[in-house]
Amino acid sequence: MTAGRPLAPDRPPESAPVVVLSGGVGGSKLVLGLSRVVNPAALTVVANTGDDFDHLGLRVCPDIDTLVYTLAGLDDRGAGWGRAGESGNFMEAVGALGEDTWFFLGDKDLAMHVARTRRLAAGERLSAVTRDVCRRLGVTTRILPMSDDPVSTAVETVEGRLPFQHYFVRDRCRPAVRGFRYDGAETAAAGAGVLEALAAEGLRAAIVAPSNPFVSIDPILAVPGVREALRACRAPVVAVTPIVGGRAVKGPTAKMMRELGVEVSPVAVARRYGDFADGFVLDASDTELAPRVTASGFRALTVNTVMDSLDDRVMLARDVLEFCDQLSRPAAGRRASR
Ligand code: FO1
């Protein structure tokens, strides 16, 4: 509950650095809210790149693009991905040539894929291209790919192994999942600036956004050094639930949990982050689960976590930061024992 809570005594300045681990749709809502509460230039997002794939000869980075478009105010608010006011001339023409059309590439979005593909082929790193794209589109929040090396999420299903976008878009998340692979993660180097951001002096908070734990957050945690950096983090680490009332707010999280035989509840999500997170944010409709979250070793906060409006996004961001400001950092050993 936020009512009546004492304000953090020496509230850190709005320019204190904050780091967020995020996927695409759900995470970008909280990131937008945070960018309105803290100085956007003090906000760093570590973005999942496990969804990235080569399509029609183009390198597509969906979660990076959802974050860039959302922060640039160019996003298609309804779909949660791609750009607003899109047209499909390219898709219509390329379909007539017999190319795949199951993955919609809008005409304006296409510019991003063409420019990025050209620059990567010219030898630029993904982090450098992303930084320049942000500058050109007026995004001051730092968006850091979790790695500049390719990491590809594959979904093990009852119908065999599927590349992420085939599972998620082409097959509409229909096949029952049995597990996930993050190919390339074991040899991937953390993206430029990622580990440094998590170890930053004066870091105010590290936040795990309400993204799918399996296909958005776990790929980031699979990059060597990231999980260790979160455990060693001197700032409070807080995760926000992607599950409300036993349902995924958006996307296949609940279905995946059911198919994996995992309890479809925020408690099960919290436990996945038990070795590094100090706090967990539940939706107010799941208040009765708070004792089970605290029994798992977390401080729990229950607030509205469903972000329909911009105000919802800002309110949740404010609540999460206030929660972080009130958490003290336990001795590192206490986390390892959890
Ligand atoms: N998601 C879909 O469900 N259908 C699409 O046709 C689609 C196209 C697309 C194009 C560019 C882009 O950046 C994202 C796109 N997405 C589409 C979303 C994408 O599958 C993301 O990986 C998910 O949002 C999960 O993060």
mmCIF file of C-alpha atoms and ligand atoms in Angstrom:
data_model
loop_
_atom_site.group_PDB
_atom_site.id
_atom_site.type_symbol
_atom_site.label_atom_id
_atom_site.label_comp_id
_atom_site.label_asym_id
_atom_site.label_seq_id
_atom_site.Cartn_x
_atom_site.Cartn_y
_atom_site.Cartn_z
ATOM 1 C CA MET A 1 0.000 0.000 0.000
ATOM 2 C CA THR A 2 1.417 3.417 -0.751
ATOM 3 C CA ALA A 3 -0.946 5.390 1.511
ATOM 4 C CA GLY A 4 0.628 6.618 4.719
ATOM 5 C CA ARG A 5 4.087 5.222 4.009
ATOM 6 C CA PRO A 6 6.830 7.471 5.364
ATOM 7 C CA LEU A 7 8.683 9.202 2.540
ATOM 8 C CA ALA A 8 12.285 8.007 2.282
ATOM 9 C CA PRO A 9 14.205 10.430 4.532
ATOM 10 C CA ASP A 10 17.035 11.499 2.262
ATOM 11 C CA ARG A 11 15.340 10.873 -1.079
ATOM 12 C CA PRO A 12 18.050 10.395 -3.691
ATOM 13 C CA PRO A 13 18.119 13.078 -6.407
ATOM 14 C CA GLU A 14 16.212 12.398 -9.631
ATOM 15 C CA SER A 15 19.575 12.262 -11.357
ATOM 16 C CA ALA A 16 20.728 9.202 -9.404
ATOM 17 C CA PRO A 17 21.272 6.344 -11.868
ATOM 18 C CA VAL A 18 18.610 3.643 -12.218
ATOM 19 C CA VAL A 19 19.033 0.432 -14.264
ATOM 20 C CA VAL A 20 16.147 -1.646 -15.642
ATOM 21 C CA LEU A 21 16.289 -5.134 -17.191
ATOM 22 C CA SER A 22 13.555 -5.276 -19.803
ATOM 23 C CA GLY A 23 12.034 -7.175 -22.683
ATOM 24 C CA GLY A 24 9.603 -5.560 -25.084
ATOM 25 C CA VAL A 25 5.937 -4.906 -24.514
ATOM 26 C CA GLY A 26 5.426 -5.138 -20.729
ATOM 27 C CA GLY A 27 8.848 -3.848 -19.805
ATOM 28 C CA SER A 28 8.675 -0.818 -22.087
ATOM 29 C CA LYS A 29 5.523 0.406 -20.292
ATOM 30 C CA LEU A 30 7.363 0.601 -16.960
ATOM 31 C CA VAL A 31 10.454 2.052 -18.663
ATOM 32 C CA LEU A 32 8.306 4.844 -20.118
ATOM 33 C CA GLY A 33 6.898 5.534 -16.646
ATOM 34 C CA LEU A 34 10.382 5.596 -15.130
ATOM 35 C CA SER A 35 11.602 7.992 -17.838
ATOM 36 C CA ARG A 36 8.921 10.439 -16.648
ATOM 37 C CA VAL A 37 9.876 10.121 -12.968
ATOM 38 C CA VAL A 38 13.678 10.250 -13.046
ATOM 39 C CA ASN A 39 15.977 12.266 -15.288
ATOM 40 C CA PRO A 40 15.729 10.152 -18.485
ATOM 41 C CA ALA A 41 19.494 10.501 -18.955
ATOM 42 C CA ALA A 42 19.965 8.787 -15.558
ATOM 43 C CA LEU A 43 17.918 5.790 -16.735
ATOM 44 C CA THR A 44 19.680 2.815 -18.326
ATOM 45 C CA VAL A 45 17.780 -0.090 -19.853
ATOM 46 C CA VAL A 46 19.472 -3.463 -20.384
ATOM 47 C CA ALA A 47 17.462 -4.828 -23.309
ATOM 48 C CA ASN A 48 16.786 -8.461 -24.181
ATOM 49 C CA THR A 49 18.191 -9.427 -27.577
ATOM 50 C CA GLY A 50 17.207 -13.109 -27.477
ATOM 51 C CA ASP A 51 14.195 -12.286 -29.698
ATOM 52 C CA ASP A 52 16.493 -10.912 -32.416
ATOM 53 C CA PHE A 53 16.568 -12.777 -35.718
ATOM 54 C CA ASP A 54 17.431 -12.478 -39.393
ATOM 55 C CA HIS A 55 14.314 -12.106 -41.513
ATOM 56 C CA LEU A 56 14.212 -11.403 -45.276
ATOM 57 C CA GLY A 57 17.939 -10.712 -45.019
ATOM 58 C CA LEU A 58 17.381 -8.048 -42.315
ATOM 59 C CA ARG A 59 18.514 -8.140 -38.680
ATOM 60 C CA VAL A 60 15.398 -7.495 -36.577
ATOM 61 C CA CYS A 61 15.769 -6.546 -32.892
ATOM 62 C CA PRO A 62 12.192 -6.406 -31.581
ATOM 63 C CA ASP A 63 12.721 -5.606 -27.892
ATOM 64 C CA ILE A 64 15.304 -2.893 -28.599
ATOM 65 C CA ASP A 65 12.939 -1.379 -31.165
ATOM 66 C CA THR A 66 9.910 -1.512 -28.874
ATOM 67 C CA LEU A 67 11.934 0.335 -26.238
ATOM 68 C CA VAL A 68 13.292 2.901 -28.726
ATOM 69 C CA TYR A 69 9.913 3.594 -30.314
ATOM 70 C CA THR A 70 8.156 3.786 -26.937
ATOM 71 C CA LEU A 71 10.664 6.282 -25.513
ATOM 72 C CA ALA A 72 10.682 8.263 -28.772
ATOM 73 C CA GLY A 73 6.872 8.428 -28.743
ATOM 74 C CA LEU A 74 6.767 6.658 -32.107
ATOM 75 C CA ASP A 75 5.286 3.378 -30.901
ATOM 76 C CA ASP A 76 2.053 1.757 -31.990
ATOM 77 C CA ARG A 77 0.385 1.956 -28.566
ATOM 78 C CA GLY A 78 -2.148 -0.717 -29.480
ATOM 79 C CA ALA A 79 0.110 -3.490 -30.753
ATOM 80 C CA GLY A 80 2.964 -2.899 -28.272
ATOM 81 C CA TRP A 81 5.496 -3.253 -31.090
ATOM 82 C CA GLY A 82 6.331 -1.489 -34.369
ATOM 83 C CA ARG A 83 5.569 2.129 -35.186
ATOM 84 C CA ALA A 84 2.389 4.174 -35.088
ATOM 85 C CA GLY A 85 0.731 5.139 -38.360
ATOM 86 C CA GLU A 86 2.331 2.309 -40.265
ATOM 87 C CA SER A 87 1.579 1.238 -43.849
ATOM 88 C CA GLY A 88 2.085 -2.172 -45.414
ATOM 89 C CA ASN A 89 3.171 -1.374 -48.977
ATOM 90 C CA PHE A 90 6.459 -3.230 -48.585
ATOM 91 C CA MET A 91 4.763 -6.296 -47.097
ATOM 92 C CA GLU A 92 2.189 -6.366 -49.883
ATOM 93 C CA ALA A 93 4.851 -6.048 -52.580
ATOM 94 C CA VAL A 94 7.282 -8.544 -50.991
ATOM 95 C CA GLY A 95 4.434 -11.030 -50.476
ATOM 96 C CA ALA A 96 3.609 -10.804 -54.175
ATOM 97 C CA LEU A 97 7.201 -11.917 -54.782
ATOM 98 C CA GLY A 98 6.630 -15.037 -52.694
ATOM 99 C CA GLU A 99 8.461 -13.890 -49.563
ATOM 100 C CA ASP A 100 7.263 -14.669 -46.020
ATOM 101 C CA THR A 101 4.611 -12.295 -44.704
ATOM 102 C CA TRP A 102 3.895 -13.876 -41.288
ATOM 103 C CA PHE A 103 6.137 -11.290 -39.624
ATOM 104 C CA PHE A 104 4.753 -7.819 -40.360
ATOM 105 C CA LEU A 105 7.367 -5.206 -41.235
ATOM 106 C CA GLY A 106 5.763 -1.782 -41.591
ATOM 107 C CA ASP A 107 7.177 0.635 -44.156
ATOM 108 C CA LYS A 108 8.605 3.049 -41.560
ATOM 109 C CA ASP A 109 9.808 0.236 -39.288
ATOM 110 C CA LEU A 110 11.591 -1.208 -42.325
ATOM 111 C CA ALA A 111 13.909 1.802 -42.304
ATOM 112 C CA MET A 112 15.200 0.736 -38.880
ATOM 113 C CA HIS A 113 15.936 -2.799 -40.062
ATOM 114 C CA VAL A 114 17.637 -1.640 -43.282
ATOM 115 C CA ALA A 115 19.816 0.934 -41.480
ATOM 116 C CA ARG A 116 20.753 -1.427 -38.651
ATOM 117 C CA THR A 117 21.508 -4.325 -41.010
ATOM 118 C CA ARG A 118 23.753 -2.116 -43.146
ATOM 119 C CA ARG A 119 25.651 -0.768 -40.135
ATOM 120 C CA LEU A 120 26.134 -4.196 -38.517
ATOM 121 C CA ALA A 121 27.376 -5.569 -41.852
ATOM 122 C CA ALA A 122 29.815 -2.627 -41.953
ATOM 123 C CA GLY A 123 31.218 -3.874 -38.628
ATOM 124 C CA GLU A 124 29.501 -1.586 -36.107
ATOM 125 C CA ARG A 125 28.486 -3.148 -32.782
ATOM 126 C CA LEU A 126 24.792 -3.383 -31.903
ATOM 127 C CA SER A 127 25.358 -1.170 -28.855
ATOM 128 C CA ALA A 128 26.922 1.563 -31.022
ATOM 129 C CA VAL A 129 24.133 1.408 -33.594
ATOM 130 C CA THR A 130 21.498 1.500 -30.835
ATOM 131 C CA ARG A 131 23.159 4.484 -29.170
ATOM 132 C CA ASP A 132 23.222 6.424 -32.448
ATOM 133 C CA VAL A 133 19.622 5.512 -33.310
ATOM 134 C CA CYS A 134 18.549 6.757 -29.866
ATOM 135 C CA ARG A 135 20.416 10.027 -30.431
ATOM 136 C CA ARG A 136 18.804 10.535 -33.844
ATOM 137 C CA LEU A 137 15.305 9.792 -32.501
ATOM 138 C CA GLY A 138 15.723 12.005 -29.439
ATOM 139 C CA VAL A 139 15.849 9.199 -26.852
ATOM 140 C CA THR A 140 18.092 10.272 -23.943
ATOM 141 C CA THR A 141 17.530 7.115 -21.888
ATOM 142 C CA ARG A 142 20.401 4.694 -22.500
ATOM 143 C CA ILE A 143 19.285 1.453 -24.158
ATOM 144 C CA LEU A 144 22.027 -1.174 -23.853
ATOM 145 C CA PRO A 145 21.715 -4.505 -25.670
ATOM 146 C CA MET A 146 22.363 -7.267 -23.128
ATOM 147 C CA SER A 147 25.197 -8.362 -25.422
ATOM 148 C CA ASP A 148 26.794 -7.251 -28.681
ATOM 149 C CA ASP A 149 27.173 -10.940 -29.517
ATOM 150 C CA PRO A 150 24.269 -12.957 -30.921
ATOM 151 C CA VAL A 151 22.160 -14.801 -28.344
ATOM 152 C CA SER A 152 19.136 -16.628 -29.775
ATOM 153 C CA THR A 153 16.229 -17.817 -27.684
ATOM 154 C CA ALA A 154 14.878 -21.136 -28.911
ATOM 155 C CA VAL A 155 11.688 -22.680 -27.571
ATOM 156 C CA GLU A 156 11.630 -26.434 -26.966
ATOM 157 C CA THR A 157 8.030 -27.454 -27.697
ATOM 158 C CA VAL A 158 6.113 -30.716 -28.011
ATOM 159 C CA GLU A 159 6.541 -30.160 -31.769
ATOM 160 C CA GLY A 160 10.319 -29.752 -31.556
ATOM 161 C CA ARG A 161 12.666 -26.794 -31.205
ATOM 162 C CA LEU A 162 11.447 -23.483 -32.638
ATOM 163 C CA PRO A 163 13.312 -20.192 -33.103
ATOM 164 C CA PHE A 164 11.595 -17.656 -30.836
ATOM 165 C CA GLN A 165 9.788 -15.625 -33.510
ATOM 166 C CA HIS A 166 8.525 -18.799 -35.210
ATOM 167 C CA TYR A 167 7.027 -19.872 -31.872
ATOM 168 C CA PHE A 168 5.788 -16.429 -30.836
ATOM 169 C CA VAL A 169 4.525 -14.937 -34.132
ATOM 170 C CA ARG A 170 4.353 -17.586 -36.855
ATOM 171 C CA ASP A 171 2.817 -20.254 -34.583
ATOM 172 C CA ARG A 172 1.138 -17.768 -32.218
ATOM 173 C CA CYS A 173 2.499 -19.452 -29.078
ATOM 174 C CA ARG A 174 0.290 -22.476 -29.772
ATOM 175 C CA PRO A 175 2.721 -25.442 -29.268
ATOM 176 C CA ALA A 176 3.081 -26.495 -25.636
ATOM 177 C CA VAL A 177 6.532 -25.515 -24.319
ATOM 178 C CA ARG A 178 8.915 -27.884 -22.578
ATOM 179 C CA GLY A 179 11.882 -25.569 -22.103
ATOM 180 C CA PHE A 180 14.042 -22.777 -23.497
ATOM 181 C CA ARG A 181 17.572 -22.411 -24.845
ATOM 182 C CA TYR A 182 19.605 -19.252 -25.150
ATOM 183 C CA ASP A 183 22.018 -20.255 -27.871
ATOM 184 C CA GLY A 184 25.257 -18.294 -27.794
ATOM 185 C CA ALA A 185 24.746 -16.995 -24.250
ATOM 186 C CA GLU A 186 27.574 -19.001 -22.713
ATOM 187 C CA THR A 187 30.163 -17.356 -24.963
ATOM 188 C CA ALA A 188 28.506 -13.935 -25.216
ATOM 189 C CA ALA A 189 30.203 -10.928 -23.631
ATOM 190 C CA ALA A 190 27.978 -8.599 -21.651
ATOM 191 C CA GLY A 191 26.981 -5.659 -23.824
ATOM 192 C CA ALA A 192 29.012 -2.443 -23.694
ATOM 193 C CA GLY A 193 28.229 -0.636 -20.451
ATOM 194 C CA VAL A 194 25.966 -3.322 -18.962
ATOM 195 C CA LEU A 195 28.088 -4.582 -16.076
ATOM 196 C CA GLU A 196 29.391 -1.060 -15.469
ATOM 197 C CA ALA A 197 25.806 0.248 -15.154
ATOM 198 C CA LEU A 198 24.972 -2.390 -12.526
ATOM 199 C CA ALA A 199 28.123 -1.505 -10.566
ATOM 200 C CA ALA A 200 27.712 2.271 -10.917
ATOM 201 C CA GLU A 201 28.637 4.473 -7.967
ATOM 202 C CA GLY A 202 25.512 5.973 -6.431
ATOM 203 C CA LEU A 203 23.207 3.540 -8.246
ATOM 204 C CA ARG A 204 19.717 4.150 -6.859
ATOM 205 C CA ALA A 205 18.053 0.892 -7.913
ATOM 206 C CA ALA A 206 18.203 -2.062 -10.280
ATOM 207 C CA ILE A 207 14.719 -3.048 -11.467
ATOM 208 C CA VAL A 208 13.545 -6.205 -13.242
ATOM 209 C CA ALA A 209 10.654 -5.023 -15.441
ATOM 210 C CA PRO A 210 7.346 -6.947 -15.666
ATOM 211 C CA SER A 211 8.566 -8.932 -18.686
ATOM 212 C CA ASN A 212 8.212 -12.622 -19.445
ATOM 213 C CA PRO A 213 10.676 -14.362 -17.100
ATOM 214 C CA PHE A 214 11.482 -17.169 -19.572
ATOM 215 C CA VAL A 215 11.956 -15.361 -22.899
ATOM 216 C CA SER A 216 12.709 -11.769 -21.856
ATOM 217 C CA ILE A 217 14.478 -11.770 -18.473
ATOM 218 C CA ASP A 218 16.215 -15.172 -18.408
ATOM 219 C CA PRO A 219 18.117 -14.484 -21.670
ATOM 220 C CA ILE A 220 19.563 -11.349 -20.035
ATOM 221 C CA LEU A 221 20.441 -13.327 -16.889
ATOM 222 C CA ALA A 222 22.069 -15.998 -19.079
ATOM 223 C CA VAL A 223 24.722 -13.535 -20.275
ATOM 224 C CA PRO A 224 27.865 -14.263 -18.213
ATOM 225 C CA GLY A 225 28.404 -11.772 -15.417
ATOM 226 C CA VAL A 226 24.901 -10.283 -15.323
ATOM 227 C CA ARG A 227 23.457 -12.467 -12.570
ATOM 228 C CA GLU A 228 26.652 -12.053 -10.537
ATOM 229 C CA ALA A 229 26.493 -8.276 -11.009
ATOM 230 C CA LEU A 230 22.915 -8.238 -9.707
ATOM 231 C CA ARG A 231 23.940 -10.296 -6.658
ATOM 232 C CA ALA A 232 26.809 -7.905 -5.959
ATOM 233 C CA CYS A 233 24.708 -4.826 -6.666
ATOM 234 C CA ARG A 234 25.074 -2.164 -3.986
ATOM 235 C CA ALA A 235 21.629 -0.760 -4.734
ATOM 236 C CA PRO A 236 18.285 -2.399 -3.975
ATOM 237 C CA VAL A 237 17.199 -4.918 -6.650
ATOM 238 C CA VAL A 238 13.438 -5.063 -7.147
ATOM 239 C CA ALA A 239 11.379 -7.162 -9.584
ATOM 240 C CA VAL A 240 7.873 -6.311 -10.770
ATOM 241 C CA THR A 241 5.430 -9.153 -11.350
ATOM 242 C CA PRO A 242 4.434 -9.969 -14.956
ATOM 243 C CA ILE A 243 1.576 -12.110 -13.589
ATOM 244 C CA VAL A 244 -1.597 -10.603 -12.128
ATOM 245 C CA GLY A 245 -4.279 -12.763 -10.580
ATOM 246 C CA GLY A 246 -2.858 -15.934 -12.165
ATOM 247 C CA ARG A 247 -2.923 -14.478 -15.676
ATOM 248 C CA ALA A 248 -0.176 -12.887 -17.763
ATOM 249 C CA VAL A 249 -1.003 -9.240 -18.272
ATOM 250 C CA LYS A 250 0.000 -9.689 -21.911
ATOM 251 C CA GLY A 251 1.667 -12.488 -23.830
ATOM 252 C CA PRO A 252 2.183 -16.177 -23.101
ATOM 253 C CA THR A 253 3.753 -16.118 -19.623
ATOM 254 C CA ALA A 254 0.862 -17.870 -17.822
ATOM 255 C CA LYS A 255 0.505 -20.465 -20.601
ATOM 256 C CA MET A 256 4.232 -21.214 -20.465
ATOM 257 C CA MET A 257 4.123 -21.586 -16.686
ATOM 258 C CA ARG A 258 1.193 -24.005 -16.911
ATOM 259 C CA GLU A 259 2.936 -26.062 -19.597
ATOM 260 C CA LEU A 260 6.145 -26.154 -17.555
ATOM 261 C CA GLY A 261 4.216 -27.313 -14.488
ATOM 262 C CA VAL A 262 5.116 -24.131 -12.621
ATOM 263 C CA GLU A 263 2.567 -22.545 -10.277
ATOM 264 C CA VAL A 264 0.970 -19.719 -12.278
ATOM 265 C CA SER A 265 1.503 -17.074 -9.656
ATOM 266 C CA PRO A 266 3.726 -14.125 -8.824
ATOM 267 C CA VAL A 267 5.289 -16.214 -6.036
ATOM 268 C CA ALA A 268 6.737 -18.629 -8.606
ATOM 269 C CA VAL A 269 8.126 -15.714 -10.605
ATOM 270 C CA ALA A 270 9.644 -14.119 -7.489
ATOM 271 C CA ARG A 271 11.418 -17.348 -6.580
ATOM 272 C CA ARG A 272 13.203 -17.329 -9.938
ATOM 273 C CA TYR A 273 14.919 -14.100 -8.886
ATOM 274 C CA GLY A 274 15.529 -15.157 -5.274
ATOM 275 C CA ASP A 275 19.333 -15.202 -5.513
ATOM 276 C CA PHE A 276 19.622 -11.502 -6.358
ATOM 277 C CA ALA A 277 16.372 -9.603 -5.755
ATOM 278 C CA ASP A 278 15.540 -7.885 -2.474
ATOM 279 C CA GLY A 279 12.019 -6.760 -3.204
ATOM 280 C CA PHE A 280 9.097 -7.976 -5.275
ATOM 281 C CA VAL A 281 6.132 -5.921 -6.444
ATOM 282 C CA LEU A 282 2.770 -7.674 -6.556
ATOM 283 C CA ASP A 283 -0.477 -6.394 -7.992
ATOM 284 C CA ALA A 284 -2.955 -5.167 -5.385
ATOM 285 C CA SER A 285 -5.334 -7.947 -6.519
ATOM 286 C CA ASP A 286 -2.767 -10.500 -5.284
ATOM 287 C CA THR A 287 -2.318 -8.990 -1.808
ATOM 288 C CA GLU A 288 -3.157 -12.330 -0.203
ATOM 289 C CA LEU A 289 0.048 -13.736 -1.751
ATOM 290 C CA ALA A 290 2.312 -11.166 -0.059
ATOM 291 C CA PRO A 291 3.024 -13.404 2.979
ATOM 292 C CA ARG A 292 4.290 -16.161 0.645
ATOM 293 C CA VAL A 293 6.548 -13.661 -1.132
ATOM 294 C CA THR A 294 8.000 -12.402 2.153
ATOM 295 C CA ALA A 295 8.349 -16.014 3.347
ATOM 296 C CA SER A 296 10.559 -16.514 0.266
ATOM 297 C CA GLY A 297 12.918 -13.848 1.618
ATOM 298 C CA PHE A 298 11.712 -10.732 -0.178
ATOM 299 C CA ARG A 299 10.255 -7.462 0.948
ATOM 300 C CA ALA A 300 6.859 -7.281 -0.794
ATOM 301 C CA LEU A 301 4.982 -4.255 -2.087
ATOM 302 C CA THR A 302 1.405 -4.485 -3.353
ATOM 303 C CA VAL A 303 0.240 -1.716 -5.681
ATOM 304 C CA ASN A 304 -1.600 -1.449 -8.991
ATOM 305 C CA THR A 305 0.755 -2.996 -11.548
ATOM 306 C CA VAL A 306 -1.628 -3.017 -14.541
ATOM 307 C CA MET A 307 -0.476 -0.204 -16.831
ATOM 308 C CA ASP A 308 -3.297 0.823 -19.162
ATOM 309 C CA SER A 309 -2.728 4.576 -19.174
ATOM 310 C CA LEU A 310 0.359 6.777 -19.090
ATOM 311 C CA ASP A 311 -0.638 7.767 -15.553
ATOM 312 C CA ASP A 312 -0.613 4.048 -14.595
ATOM 313 C CA ARG A 313 2.920 3.781 -15.986
ATOM 314 C CA VAL A 314 4.103 6.828 -14.057
ATOM 315 C CA MET A 315 2.356 5.819 -10.832
ATOM 316 C CA LEU A 316 3.887 2.322 -10.900
ATOM 317 C CA ALA A 317 7.320 3.783 -11.644
ATOM 318 C CA ARG A 318 6.951 6.170 -8.704
ATOM 319 C CA ASP A 319 5.780 3.374 -6.378
ATOM 320 C CA VAL A 320 8.618 1.054 -7.408
ATOM 321 C CA LEU A 321 11.284 3.734 -6.924
ATOM 322 C CA GLU A 322 9.876 4.714 -3.550
ATOM 323 C CA PHE A 323 9.932 1.019 -2.582
ATOM 324 C CA CYS A 324 13.569 0.777 -3.726
ATOM 325 C CA ASP A 325 14.500 3.897 -1.748
ATOM 326 C CA GLN A 326 13.111 2.279 1.401
ATOM 327 C CA LEU A 327 14.946 -1.010 0.981
ATOM 328 C CA SER A 328 18.372 -1.254 2.588
ATOM 329 C CA ARG A 329 20.959 -3.420 0.939
ATOM 330 C CA PRO A 330 21.348 -6.733 2.840
ATOM 331 C CA ALA A 331 24.831 -8.141 3.221
ATOM 332 C CA ALA A 332 25.587 -9.990 -0.032
ATOM 333 C CA GLY A 333 25.827 -13.302 1.863
ATOM 334 C CA ARG A 334 22.180 -13.119 2.876
ATOM 335 C CA ARG A 335 21.147 -13.221 -0.790
ATOM 336 C CA ALA A 336 23.256 -16.256 -1.606
ATOM 337 C CA SER A 337 21.588 -18.217 1.204
ATOM 338 C CA ARG A 338 18.092 -17.548 -0.177
HETATM 339 N N1 FO1 B 1 4.580 -9.531 -33.126
HETATM 340 C C1 FO1 B 1 3.513 -10.164 -33.684
HETATM 341 O O1 FO1 B 1 2.736 -10.784 -32.967
HETATM 342 N N2 FO1 B 1 3.292 -10.131 -35.044
HETATM 343 C C2 FO1 B 1 4.110 -9.497 -35.889
HETATM 344 O O2 FO1 B 1 3.895 -9.508 -37.110
HETATM 345 C C3 FO1 B 1 5.226 -8.783 -35.335
HETATM 346 C C4 FO1 B 1 6.092 -8.043 -36.135
HETATM 347 C C5 FO1 B 1 7.123 -7.302 -35.516
HETATM 348 C C6 FO1 B 1 7.952 -6.483 -36.268
HETATM 349 C C7 FO1 B 1 8.960 -5.735 -35.659
HETATM 350 C C8 FO1 B 1 9.138 -5.807 -34.277
HETATM 351 O O3 FO1 B 1 10.090 -5.070 -33.677
HETATM 352 C C9 FO1 B 1 8.321 -6.625 -33.484
HETATM 353 C C10 FO1 B 1 7.312 -7.374 -34.106
HETATM 354 N N3 FO1 B 1 6.463 -8.189 -33.338
HETATM 355 C C11 FO1 B 1 5.415 -8.844 -33.925
HETATM 356 C C12 FO1 B 1 6.678 -8.346 -31.876
HETATM 357 C C13 FO1 B 1 7.821 -9.328 -31.693
HETATM 358 O O4 FO1 B 1 7.418 -10.638 -32.005
HETATM 359 C C14 FO1 B 1 8.424 -9.313 -30.265
HETATM 360 O O5 FO1 B 1 9.457 -10.195 -30.220
HETATM 361 C C15 FO1 B 1 7.391 -9.626 -29.192
HETATM 362 O O6 FO1 B 1 6.779 -8.408 -28.933
HETATM 363 C C16 FO1 B 1 7.994 -10.199 -27.932
HETATM 364 O O7 FO1 B 1 8.928 -9.316 -27.402
#
